[in-house]
Every structure is written in structure tokens, then in C-alpha cells.
Amino acid sequence: MTKSEYKSMVVLVIDGLYANMLGPYGNTNVKTSNLNRLAAEGVLLENLIGRSPDFSTAVSTLLSTSTGSWLEELGDGGVRTVMMTDEERMEPFGQDFEEWITLFSEEPPILAENIEGTRMARFFAQATEWIRNLERGSLGWLHCKGLFDDWDAPYAFRRALADSEDPDPPDFSRCPHGDILNGEDPDKLLAIQQAWAAQIAIMDQFVGILYQQLRATEVGRDCLFCLTSLRGFPLGEHQVVGNGSTLDVKILNNESVHLPFFLVFPEDSVWDAYRGIRAANLIQPDWVGALLKTWFQSDFHAFNETLEKIAHPLPQKQNEYAVSRSDRQYSLQTHAWKLISSLDNDESELYVKPDDLWESNDVSRRCRGIVEQMQELFGALSRQIETDFEIPEDLCQPMD
């Protein structure tokens, strides 16, 4: 089957998933057996870096490539595109889809008595029902507010994640946002992290149900499945929880921009060579859109060619970089360093990659030469028109 009318795809976007806090990326605090299964059956991108923690910018980046909206191209090619979302802010992007399904809720936030009563359960129930009627030659884009929605997982999930010596978790149900001040009660942050983990636990169950239903249908067995996120959710790692005290996340550390990405192929044995691959390339969301678009092309050459670039072990030196921006900061990451620099003054942070996964050790004062080189590189990249750019060796060579 090579014609686009025979191909289908489901993209599940769950906002607020921070890659480092998920099981397939090394976190053992929360069991995510279904995410682990997706990682084992497909390709996992280890270093997908978002362009911005700003909601609208993140959506635009994922739905666009350097040539414009790839959804419009699919529509022009006869692919039926459907959006289902519980996020009101997705409405401006609905015009790019042929069909638009909204699941908005104004119910007051309260902790659910069971997982079936959660907001996430209502979203996944509708999404699973839609998947039962998935048509060939269609793209289903399922956007869930995820961790930026109310945190209403049953209290028993929070209690189960607390150690015996921990205080009882609180029963708040609104998604927390704010700044963590130095010297603030550490139990407050612990409670937020336990509540977050409870949301992840129920999310993993719902993802498993949806994926199982997808593969149980005739169309779904031949379907490409993708799971990713728009932004991470800071949990106090750098004195910020959620959106902080402002309207949008103001930091560009890993917890805001390091995104999960799972690409799971149809059950056909032709895809067996790509199962269980962990790709360490530095990749950004506009590349994801470019890859997904090629799935519907008349032949698989472009899709396979792109997959081949990430499916094999990386050479020691990588001429790759990732740039993220917020209103007042930018970050530039290579395979050896990550710089976060202010656009208003000379303040900068520098982290050694890949060793400093949590970006907890700022070495900018000890490595002023690297800071200056990274700043110069960012300036050069900003002025660069061509896509190929040679990064100086000492900025992309990981330290021994």
C-alpha cells in the first residue's frame, strides 16, 4: 500500500510532559509501563528540544515547516485532517484542519473519586471512540491539555506515591503555578511533585487504552502513531512551578523545553528495523512536522531517508544545535554545551552536556571563553540564511 489514501496517522499531543520525568527517559519514580512499551516498539527521540515554552509559538512550530503549514499541504493532497482538543487556545489553529472537535469543560475542579471521573478520562474516552471509526487516508490530531489542566487524579494515587515518612499529600485540584522562593518549605514542593506524578500515572493508563484500541482496528494496524508534547512542566527545579508567577513560562531550562517523542510504526514487519531505537540527535519540532508530512507521500523514499538519518549511531562529533526563545531569553544547545542568555543584559548560564541532564551546575563563571563563543555562535546563526552551518569543534565535542 503506497498511495496516500491508504495511509493514516494519529498524533497525540499531551501538553506539559517533561521528558526527563518519564520512565523511558530514565525516571523510576513513576511507573509508565505503556510509555515504556511505545519506546520499545518504535523510535524514541532523546533530545527533542522545543523552540519556545510559549503556547502559541510551540503549536505553530509543530504545525509548520520552513515552507509553511504542512497540514494545508496534506489537505491539498486529499488527506482528511481532524483535530480533537480540550484546549480552548487551540481554536485559532483549527482553520488548518478539515474537521474540528472540541471537548471544552467548565466544571469546577475537584479531585475525582476514580480515574474514570477525571478530565483526562473524558478526553481519552472521546478520543478512543473516534479512533474506532478511524478512516484510511486521514490524520487524527488529538491535543490534550494534559498537565496544564486541573490536577484531579484520585487522592489515592497521590497517597500511593508518598513514602511512609512523608506528610500526607494535600488535596488541591487546580494546576499549580508560581515561584519557589529560597528557604520555602520543601514539603510544599514535594506535594506538588507527588500530585504531578499522580497525573502522569493516570495519563499512562489512558495512553495504553487508546493505543490498544488503535491497534485493534483494521485501519489502526496500518497506522503511524506519534506521541509528543508542546512544553514541559517545571516542578521547581529552577524556582519555577508551571507558568511561574507570570502568564507564560519564563525559563528555558530542560524542564520547559526538553520534550518526549515516540514514533510507533504499523505492525508490518517492514518496520522491524526501526523498533526500539533511541535517537540521540538534537532535533526540534519543525523537523517533526517535516517528517510526519512525508508519511503521506506517494512513496516512502523521503520518510525512510529521514528515518535513516536518526536510526544509526551518531559519530562522536555532531554539527547539530537547538535554539529556544522566550520573551527575554534565548538558549543555544549543542552536544557539548547549553547556553541560556538574557536578551536584556549580560546574564548567562552555561551547562555541560550531556552530563548535566538536570542543568543544576552553572559553569558560566568558570568557562567565560565558551560563553563568549556560544554567544557569537548564536549571533551568527541568527544571521545565517543557509541551512548548513559549521559549528566550531570545541563547541560540539562532548568533554571526556
CSV table of C-alpha atoms in Angstrom, one decimal:
chain,number,residue,atom,x,y,z
A,1,MET,CA,0.0,0.0,0.0
A,2,THR,CA,1.8,3.1,-1.2
A,3,LYS,CA,-1.0,5.5,-2.1
A,4,SER,CA,-1.7,8.3,0.4
A,5,GLU,CA,-5.4,7.3,0.6
A,6,TYR,CA,-4.3,4.1,2.3
A,7,LYS,CA,-2.1,5.7,4.9
A,8,SER,CA,-3.3,7.0,8.3
A,9,MET,CA,-1.7,8.7,11.2
A,10,VAL,CA,-2.7,9.5,14.8
A,11,VAL,CA,-0.7,12.2,16.6
A,12,LEU,CA,-1.3,12.5,20.4
A,13,VAL,CA,-0.1,15.8,21.9
A,14,ILE,CA,-0.2,15.9,25.7
A,15,ASP,CA,0.9,19.3,27.0
A,16,GLY,CA,3.2,19.5,30.0
A,17,LEU,CA,5.1,16.3,29.6
A,18,TYR,CA,8.7,16.9,30.6
A,19,ALA,CA,10.9,14.2,29.0
A,20,ASN,CA,13.3,13.6,31.9
A,21,MET,CA,10.4,12.8,34.3
A,22,LEU,CA,9.1,9.9,32.2
A,23,GLY,CA,10.1,6.3,32.6
A,24,PRO,CA,11.6,5.8,29.0
A,25,TYR,CA,13.9,8.7,29.7
A,26,GLY,CA,15.2,7.3,32.9
A,27,ASN,CA,12.8,8.3,35.7
A,28,THR,CA,11.9,5.4,38.0
A,29,ASN,CA,9.7,7.4,40.5
A,30,VAL,CA,6.5,6.7,38.5
A,31,LYS,CA,5.7,3.5,36.6
A,32,THR,CA,4.9,4.3,33.0
A,33,SER,CA,4.5,0.8,31.5
A,34,ASN,CA,2.6,2.0,28.5
A,35,LEU,CA,5.1,4.7,27.6
A,36,ASN,CA,7.8,2.1,28.0
A,37,ARG,CA,6.0,-0.1,25.5
A,38,LEU,CA,5.8,2.7,23.0
A,39,ALA,CA,9.6,3.2,23.4
A,40,ALA,CA,10.3,-0.5,22.8
A,41,GLU,CA,8.1,-0.7,19.7
A,42,GLY,CA,9.2,2.4,17.9
A,43,VAL,CA,11.7,5.2,17.7
A,44,LEU,CA,12.3,7.4,20.8
A,45,LEU,CA,13.9,10.8,20.3
A,46,GLU,CA,16.2,11.5,23.3
A,47,ASN,CA,16.9,15.2,22.5
A,48,LEU,CA,13.8,16.8,21.1
A,49,ILE,CA,14.1,20.5,22.1
A,50,GLY,CA,11.2,22.9,21.8
A,51,ARG,CA,11.6,26.2,20.1
A,52,SER,CA,9.7,28.0,22.9
A,53,PRO,CA,7.8,27.4,26.1
A,54,ASP,CA,5.2,29.9,24.8
A,55,PHE,CA,2.0,28.0,23.9
A,56,SER,CA,1.2,29.7,20.6
A,57,THR,CA,4.7,29.6,19.4
A,58,ALA,CA,5.1,25.9,20.3
A,59,VAL,CA,1.9,25.0,18.4
A,60,SER,CA,2.9,27.0,15.4
A,61,THR,CA,6.3,25.4,15.3
A,62,LEU,CA,4.9,21.8,15.5
A,63,LEU,CA,2.3,22.5,12.7
A,64,SER,CA,4.7,24.3,10.4
A,65,THR,CA,7.8,23.7,8.4
A,66,SER,CA,10.1,26.1,6.7
A,67,THR,CA,7.7,26.1,3.7
A,68,GLY,CA,4.6,26.8,5.7
A,69,SER,CA,1.7,24.7,7.1
A,70,TRP,CA,2.2,21.1,6.3
A,71,LEU,CA,-1.4,20.4,7.2
A,72,GLU,CA,-2.5,22.6,4.3
A,73,GLU,CA,-0.3,20.5,2.0
A,74,LEU,CA,-1.9,17.3,3.3
A,75,GLY,CA,-5.4,18.7,2.7
A,76,ASP,CA,-4.5,19.7,-0.8
A,77,GLY,CA,-3.3,16.2,-1.3
A,78,GLY,CA,-6.5,14.6,-0.3
A,79,VAL,CA,-5.7,13.7,3.3
A,80,ARG,CA,-8.6,14.2,5.7
A,81,THR,CA,-7.3,16.1,8.8
A,82,VAL,CA,-9.2,16.1,12.1
A,83,MET,CA,-8.4,17.9,15.3
A,84,MET,CA,-9.8,16.9,18.7
A,85,THR,CA,-8.9,19.0,21.7
A,86,ASP,CA,-9.9,20.1,25.2
A,87,GLU,CA,-7.7,23.2,24.9
A,88,GLU,CA,-9.5,26.5,24.1
A,89,ARG,CA,-6.3,28.1,23.0
A,90,MET,CA,-6.1,25.7,20.1
A,91,GLU,CA,-9.1,27.3,18.4
A,92,PRO,CA,-7.1,29.7,16.2
A,93,PHE,CA,-5.3,26.7,14.8
A,94,GLY,CA,-8.5,24.9,13.9
A,95,GLN,CA,-8.7,26.5,10.5
A,96,ASP,CA,-5.8,24.3,9.3
A,97,PHE,CA,-8.0,21.1,9.8
A,98,GLU,CA,-10.9,19.8,7.8
A,99,GLU,CA,-12.8,18.9,10.9
A,100,TRP,CA,-12.7,20.4,14.4
A,101,ILE,CA,-13.9,18.6,17.5
A,102,THR,CA,-13.9,20.5,20.9
A,103,LEU,CA,-14.3,19.0,24.3
A,104,PHE,CA,-14.2,22.1,26.4
A,105,SER,CA,-15.4,21.8,30.1
A,106,GLU,CA,-16.3,24.5,32.6
A,107,GLU,CA,-16.9,22.2,35.5
A,108,PRO,CA,-15.2,23.3,38.8
A,109,PRO,CA,-12.0,21.4,39.6
A,110,ILE,CA,-12.4,18.7,42.3
A,111,LEU,CA,-10.4,15.5,42.9
A,112,ALA,CA,-12.2,12.6,41.2
A,113,GLU,CA,-13.3,9.6,43.1
A,114,ASN,CA,-11.9,7.3,40.4
A,115,ILE,CA,-9.9,7.7,37.3
A,116,GLU,CA,-13.0,7.4,35.1
A,117,GLY,CA,-14.2,10.7,36.6
A,118,THR,CA,-11.1,12.8,35.7
A,119,ARG,CA,-11.0,15.4,33.0
A,120,MET,CA,-8.3,13.4,31.3
A,121,ALA,CA,-10.5,10.4,31.2
A,122,ARG,CA,-13.3,12.3,29.4
A,123,PHE,CA,-10.8,13.4,26.8
A,124,PHE,CA,-9.4,10.0,26.2
A,125,ALA,CA,-12.9,8.4,26.1
A,126,GLN,CA,-13.9,10.6,23.2
A,127,ALA,CA,-10.5,10.2,21.5
A,128,THR,CA,-10.8,6.4,21.8
A,129,GLU,CA,-14.3,6.4,20.4
A,130,TRP,CA,-13.1,8.5,17.4
A,131,ILE,CA,-10.3,6.0,16.8
A,132,ARG,CA,-12.8,3.2,16.5
A,133,ASN,CA,-14.1,4.9,13.3
A,134,LEU,CA,-10.7,6.0,12.0
A,135,GLU,CA,-10.7,6.2,8.2
A,136,ARG,CA,-7.9,5.4,5.8
A,137,GLY,CA,-6.2,8.4,4.4
A,138,SER,CA,-6.7,10.5,7.5
A,139,LEU,CA,-4.7,12.3,10.1
A,140,GLY,CA,-6.1,12.5,13.6
A,141,TRP,CA,-4.6,15.2,15.8
A,142,LEU,CA,-5.5,14.7,19.4
A,143,HIS,CA,-4.5,17.6,21.6
A,144,CYS,CA,-4.9,17.2,25.4
A,145,LYS,CA,-4.3,19.9,27.9
A,146,GLY,CA,-2.6,17.3,30.0
A,147,LEU,CA,-0.6,18.7,32.9
A,148,PHE,CA,-1.8,22.2,32.2
A,149,ASP,CA,-5.3,21.2,33.0
A,150,ASP,CA,-6.7,20.7,36.5
A,151,TRP,CA,-5.0,18.0,38.6
A,152,ASP,CA,-7.9,15.9,39.6
A,153,ALA,CA,-6.4,12.4,39.8
A,154,PRO,CA,-7.9,10.5,42.8
A,155,TYR,CA,-6.3,11.2,46.1
A,156,ALA,CA,-5.3,7.5,46.4
A,157,PHE,CA,-2.8,8.0,43.6
A,158,ARG,CA,-1.0,10.8,45.5
A,159,ARG,CA,-1.0,8.8,48.7
A,160,ALA,CA,0.5,5.8,46.9
A,161,LEU,CA,3.4,7.9,45.7
A,162,ALA,CA,4.3,9.2,49.1
A,163,ASP,CA,6.8,7.5,51.3
A,164,SER,CA,5.8,6.4,54.8
A,165,GLU,CA,7.7,9.2,56.4
A,166,ASP,CA,6.3,11.9,54.1
A,167,PRO,CA,3.5,14.1,55.3
A,168,ASP,CA,0.0,13.4,53.8
A,169,PRO,CA,-0.2,15.0,50.4
A,170,PRO,CA,-2.6,18.0,50.1
A,171,ASP,CA,-5.9,17.7,48.2
A,172,PHE,CA,-5.6,20.7,45.9
A,173,SER,CA,-7.0,20.2,42.4
A,174,ARG,CA,-6.1,23.3,40.4
A,175,CYS,CA,-2.9,23.2,38.3
A,176,PRO,CA,-0.3,25.0,40.4
A,177,HIS,CA,1.7,28.0,39.0
A,178,GLY,CA,4.1,30.1,41.0
A,179,ASP,CA,7.7,30.8,42.1
A,180,ILE,CA,9.5,28.8,44.7
A,181,LEU,CA,11.4,31.2,47.0
A,182,ASN,CA,14.7,30.3,48.6
A,183,GLY,CA,14.1,28.8,52.1
A,184,GLU,CA,10.5,27.9,51.3
A,185,ASP,CA,9.1,24.8,53.0
A,186,PRO,CA,10.4,21.8,50.9
A,187,ASP,CA,7.2,19.8,51.7
A,188,LYS,CA,5.3,22.3,49.6
A,189,LEU,CA,7.4,21.4,46.5
A,190,LEU,CA,7.2,17.7,47.4
A,191,ALA,CA,3.4,17.8,47.5
A,192,ILE,CA,3.4,19.4,44.0
A,193,GLN,CA,5.7,16.7,42.6
A,194,GLN,CA,3.6,14.0,44.1
A,195,ALA,CA,0.4,15.4,42.6
A,196,TRP,CA,2.2,15.8,39.2
A,197,ALA,CA,3.3,12.1,39.4
A,198,ALA,CA,-0.3,11.1,40.1
A,199,GLN,CA,-1.4,12.8,36.9
A,200,ILE,CA,1.3,11.0,35.0
A,201,ALA,CA,0.2,7.7,36.4
A,202,ILE,CA,-3.3,8.0,35.2
A,203,MET,CA,-2.2,9.5,31.9
A,204,ASP,CA,0.0,6.4,31.2
A,205,GLN,CA,-3.1,4.2,31.7
A,206,PHE,CA,-5.2,6.2,29.3
A,207,VAL,CA,-2.4,6.2,26.7
A,208,GLY,CA,-2.3,2.4,26.9
A,209,ILE,CA,-6.0,2.1,26.4
A,210,LEU,CA,-6.0,4.4,23.4
A,211,TYR,CA,-3.1,2.7,21.8
A,212,GLN,CA,-4.6,-0.7,22.3
A,213,GLN,CA,-7.8,0.4,20.7
A,214,LEU,CA,-5.9,1.8,17.8
A,215,ARG,CA,-4.2,-1.5,17.0
A,216,ALA,CA,-7.4,-3.4,17.5
A,217,THR,CA,-9.0,-1.8,14.4
A,218,GLU,CA,-8.2,-2.8,10.8
A,219,VAL,CA,-7.2,0.8,9.8
A,220,GLY,CA,-5.3,1.3,13.1
A,221,ARG,CA,-3.0,-1.7,12.5
A,222,ASP,CA,-1.6,0.1,9.4
A,223,CYS,CA,-1.5,3.5,11.2
A,224,LEU,CA,1.6,5.5,12.2
A,225,PHE,CA,1.3,6.7,15.8
A,226,CYS,CA,3.1,9.6,17.4
A,227,LEU,CA,3.1,10.9,21.0
A,228,THR,CA,4.8,14.1,21.9
A,229,SER,CA,4.2,17.4,23.9
A,230,LEU,CA,4.3,21.1,23.3
A,231,ARG,CA,6.1,22.1,26.5
A,232,GLY,CA,7.4,20.6,29.7
A,233,PHE,CA,6.1,21.5,33.2
A,234,PRO,CA,8.6,23.0,35.6
A,235,LEU,CA,8.4,21.4,39.1
A,236,GLY,CA,10.6,23.8,41.0
A,237,GLU,CA,14.0,22.7,39.6
A,238,HIS,CA,14.9,26.4,38.9
A,239,GLN,CA,12.5,28.1,41.3
A,240,VAL,CA,9.5,28.0,39.0
A,241,VAL,CA,6.4,25.8,39.0
A,242,GLY,CA,4.3,25.6,35.9
A,243,ASN,CA,3.9,29.1,34.4
A,244,GLY,CA,5.5,30.7,37.4
A,245,SER,CA,4.1,33.9,38.6
A,246,THR,CA,3.8,35.3,35.1
A,247,LEU,CA,1.5,34.4,32.2
A,248,ASP,CA,4.0,32.2,30.5
A,249,VAL,CA,7.0,30.1,31.5
A,250,LYS,CA,9.9,32.4,31.8
A,251,ILE,CA,12.8,29.9,31.8
A,252,LEU,CA,14.4,27.9,29.1
A,253,ASN,CA,15.9,25.1,31.2
A,254,ASN,CA,15.3,21.5,30.3
A,255,GLU,CA,12.1,21.1,32.3
A,256,SER,CA,10.5,23.6,30.0
A,257,VAL,CA,11.9,22.7,26.5
A,258,HIS,CA,13.0,19.0,26.6
A,259,LEU,CA,10.1,17.2,25.0
A,260,PRO,CA,9.3,13.5,24.7
A,261,PHE,CA,8.7,12.0,21.3
A,262,PHE,CA,7.6,8.4,20.5
A,263,LEU,CA,7.1,7.3,16.9
A,264,VAL,CA,5.5,3.8,16.6
A,265,PHE,CA,5.1,2.1,13.3
A,266,PRO,CA,2.4,-0.2,11.9
A,267,GLU,CA,2.6,-3.9,12.8
A,268,ASP,CA,4.0,-4.8,9.3
A,269,SER,CA,7.4,-6.5,9.6
A,270,VAL,CA,8.9,-4.0,7.2
A,271,TRP,CA,9.3,-1.6,10.1
A,272,ASP,CA,11.0,-4.1,12.4
A,273,ALA,CA,14.4,-2.5,11.8
A,274,TYR,CA,13.2,0.7,13.4
A,275,ARG,CA,11.8,-0.7,16.6
A,276,GLY,CA,13.4,0.1,19.9
A,277,ILE,CA,15.7,2.8,18.5
A,278,ARG,CA,16.8,5.6,20.8
A,279,ALA,CA,18.0,8.5,18.6
A,280,ALA,CA,20.3,11.0,20.3
A,281,ASN,CA,20.3,13.6,17.6
A,282,LEU,CA,19.4,17.2,18.6
A,283,ILE,CA,16.0,17.7,16.9
A,284,GLN,CA,13.4,20.5,17.0
A,285,PRO,CA,9.6,20.3,16.4
A,286,ASP,CA,9.6,21.8,12.9
A,287,TRP,CA,11.7,18.7,11.9
A,288,VAL,CA,8.9,16.5,13.3
A,289,GLY,CA,6.3,18.2,11.1
A,290,ALA,CA,8.5,17.7,8.1
A,291,LEU,CA,8.9,14.0,8.9
A,292,LEU,CA,5.2,13.4,9.5
A,293,LYS,CA,4.2,15.1,6.3
A,294,THR,CA,6.3,12.6,4.2
A,295,TRP,CA,4.3,9.7,5.6
A,296,PHE,CA,1.5,10.5,3.2
A,297,GLN,CA,3.7,10.9,0.1
A,298,SER,CA,3.2,8.5,-2.8
A,299,ASP,CA,6.3,6.6,-1.9
A,300,PHE,CA,8.3,6.1,1.3
A,301,HIS,CA,11.6,7.3,0.0
A,302,ALA,CA,11.6,10.7,1.8
A,303,PHE,CA,10.2,9.2,5.0
A,304,ASN,CA,12.7,6.4,5.1
A,305,GLU,CA,15.6,8.7,4.2
A,306,THR,CA,14.7,10.9,7.2
A,307,LEU,CA,14.4,7.9,9.5
A,308,GLU,CA,17.8,6.6,8.4
A,309,LYS,CA,19.5,9.8,9.5
A,310,ILE,CA,18.4,9.2,13.1
A,311,ALA,CA,18.3,5.4,13.2
A,312,HIS,CA,22.0,4.8,13.3
A,313,PRO,CA,24.6,5.5,16.0
A,314,LEU,CA,25.9,9.1,16.0
A,315,PRO,CA,29.5,10.0,15.2
A,316,GLN,CA,31.5,11.5,18.1
A,317,LYS,CA,31.4,15.0,16.6
A,318,GLN,CA,28.0,16.4,15.7
A,319,ASN,CA,27.3,19.6,13.8
A,320,GLU,CA,23.9,20.0,15.4
A,321,TYR,CA,22.3,22.6,17.6
A,322,ALA,CA,19.0,23.6,19.1
A,323,VAL,CA,17.7,27.1,19.7
A,324,SER,CA,14.9,28.1,22.0
A,325,ARG,CA,13.5,31.5,22.8
A,326,SER,CA,11.3,33.3,25.3
A,327,ASP,CA,10.4,37.0,25.5
A,328,ARG,CA,13.7,37.9,27.4
A,329,GLN,CA,16.0,34.9,26.9
A,330,TYR,CA,17.4,32.6,24.3
A,331,SER,CA,19.1,29.2,24.7
A,332,LEU,CA,21.6,27.5,22.4
A,333,GLN,CA,22.4,23.9,22.9
A,334,THR,CA,25.0,21.7,21.1
A,335,HIS,CA,26.1,18.2,22.0
A,336,ALA,CA,28.7,19.6,24.4
A,337,TRP,CA,27.1,22.8,25.9
A,338,LYS,CA,23.9,24.6,26.6
A,339,LEU,CA,23.9,28.4,27.0
A,340,ILE,CA,20.9,30.4,28.4
A,341,SER,CA,21.4,34.1,27.9
A,342,SER,CA,19.4,37.2,28.6
A,343,LEU,CA,18.3,39.4,25.7
A,344,ASP,CA,18.2,42.4,28.2
A,345,ASN,CA,21.7,42.2,29.8
A,346,ASP,CA,24.8,40.2,30.1
A,347,GLU,CA,23.5,37.5,32.4
A,348,SER,CA,24.1,34.0,31.2
A,349,GLU,CA,24.0,30.4,32.4
A,350,LEU,CA,26.2,27.6,30.9
A,351,TYR,CA,25.8,23.8,31.4
A,352,VAL,CA,27.9,20.9,30.3
A,353,LYS,CA,26.1,18.5,28.0
A,354,PRO,CA,25.2,15.7,28.1
A,355,ASP,CA,26.4,15.2,31.7
A,356,ASP,CA,24.4,17.9,33.4
A,357,LEU,CA,21.0,16.5,32.5
A,358,TRP,CA,19.1,18.5,35.1
A,359,GLU,CA,21.1,21.7,34.5
A,360,SER,CA,21.9,22.1,38.1
A,361,ASN,CA,25.6,23.2,37.8
A,362,ASP,CA,26.0,26.6,36.1
A,363,VAL,CA,29.7,26.8,34.9
A,364,SER,CA,29.4,30.2,33.2
A,365,ARG,CA,31.8,31.9,35.5
A,366,ARG,CA,34.5,29.3,35.1
A,367,CYS,CA,34.1,29.0,31.3
A,368,ARG,CA,33.8,32.6,30.1
A,369,GLY,CA,35.5,31.7,26.8
A,370,ILE,CA,32.9,29.1,26.0
A,371,VAL,CA,30.1,31.6,26.9
A,372,GLU,CA,31.5,34.2,24.6
A,373,GLN,CA,31.9,31.6,21.8
A,374,MET,CA,28.3,30.4,22.2
A,375,GLN,CA,27.0,34.0,22.2
A,376,GLU,CA,29.0,34.6,19.0
A,377,LEU,CA,27.6,31.4,17.5
A,378,PHE,CA,24.0,32.4,18.3
A,379,GLY,CA,24.6,35.7,16.6
A,380,ALA,CA,26.0,34.0,13.5
A,381,LEU,CA,23.1,31.5,13.4
A,382,SER,CA,20.6,34.4,13.7
A,383,ARG,CA,22.2,36.0,10.6
A,384,GLN,CA,22.6,32.7,8.7
A,385,ILE,CA,20.3,32.2,5.7
A,386,GLU,CA,21.6,28.9,4.5
A,387,THR,CA,20.7,25.7,6.5
A,388,ASP,CA,24.2,24.3,6.6
A,389,PHE,CA,26.3,25.8,9.3
A,390,GLU,CA,29.7,24.6,10.6
A,391,ILE,CA,29.9,24.7,14.4
A,392,PRO,CA,33.4,25.1,15.9
A,393,GLU,CA,34.7,21.8,17.1
A,394,ASP,CA,35.2,22.8,20.8
A,395,LEU,CA,31.5,23.7,21.0
A,396,CYS,CA,30.1,20.4,19.7
A,397,GLN,CA,32.7,17.9,21.0
A,398,PRO,CA,31.5,16.4,24.4
A,399,MET,CA,34.0,16.6,27.2
A,400,ASP,CA,35.9,13.5,28.1
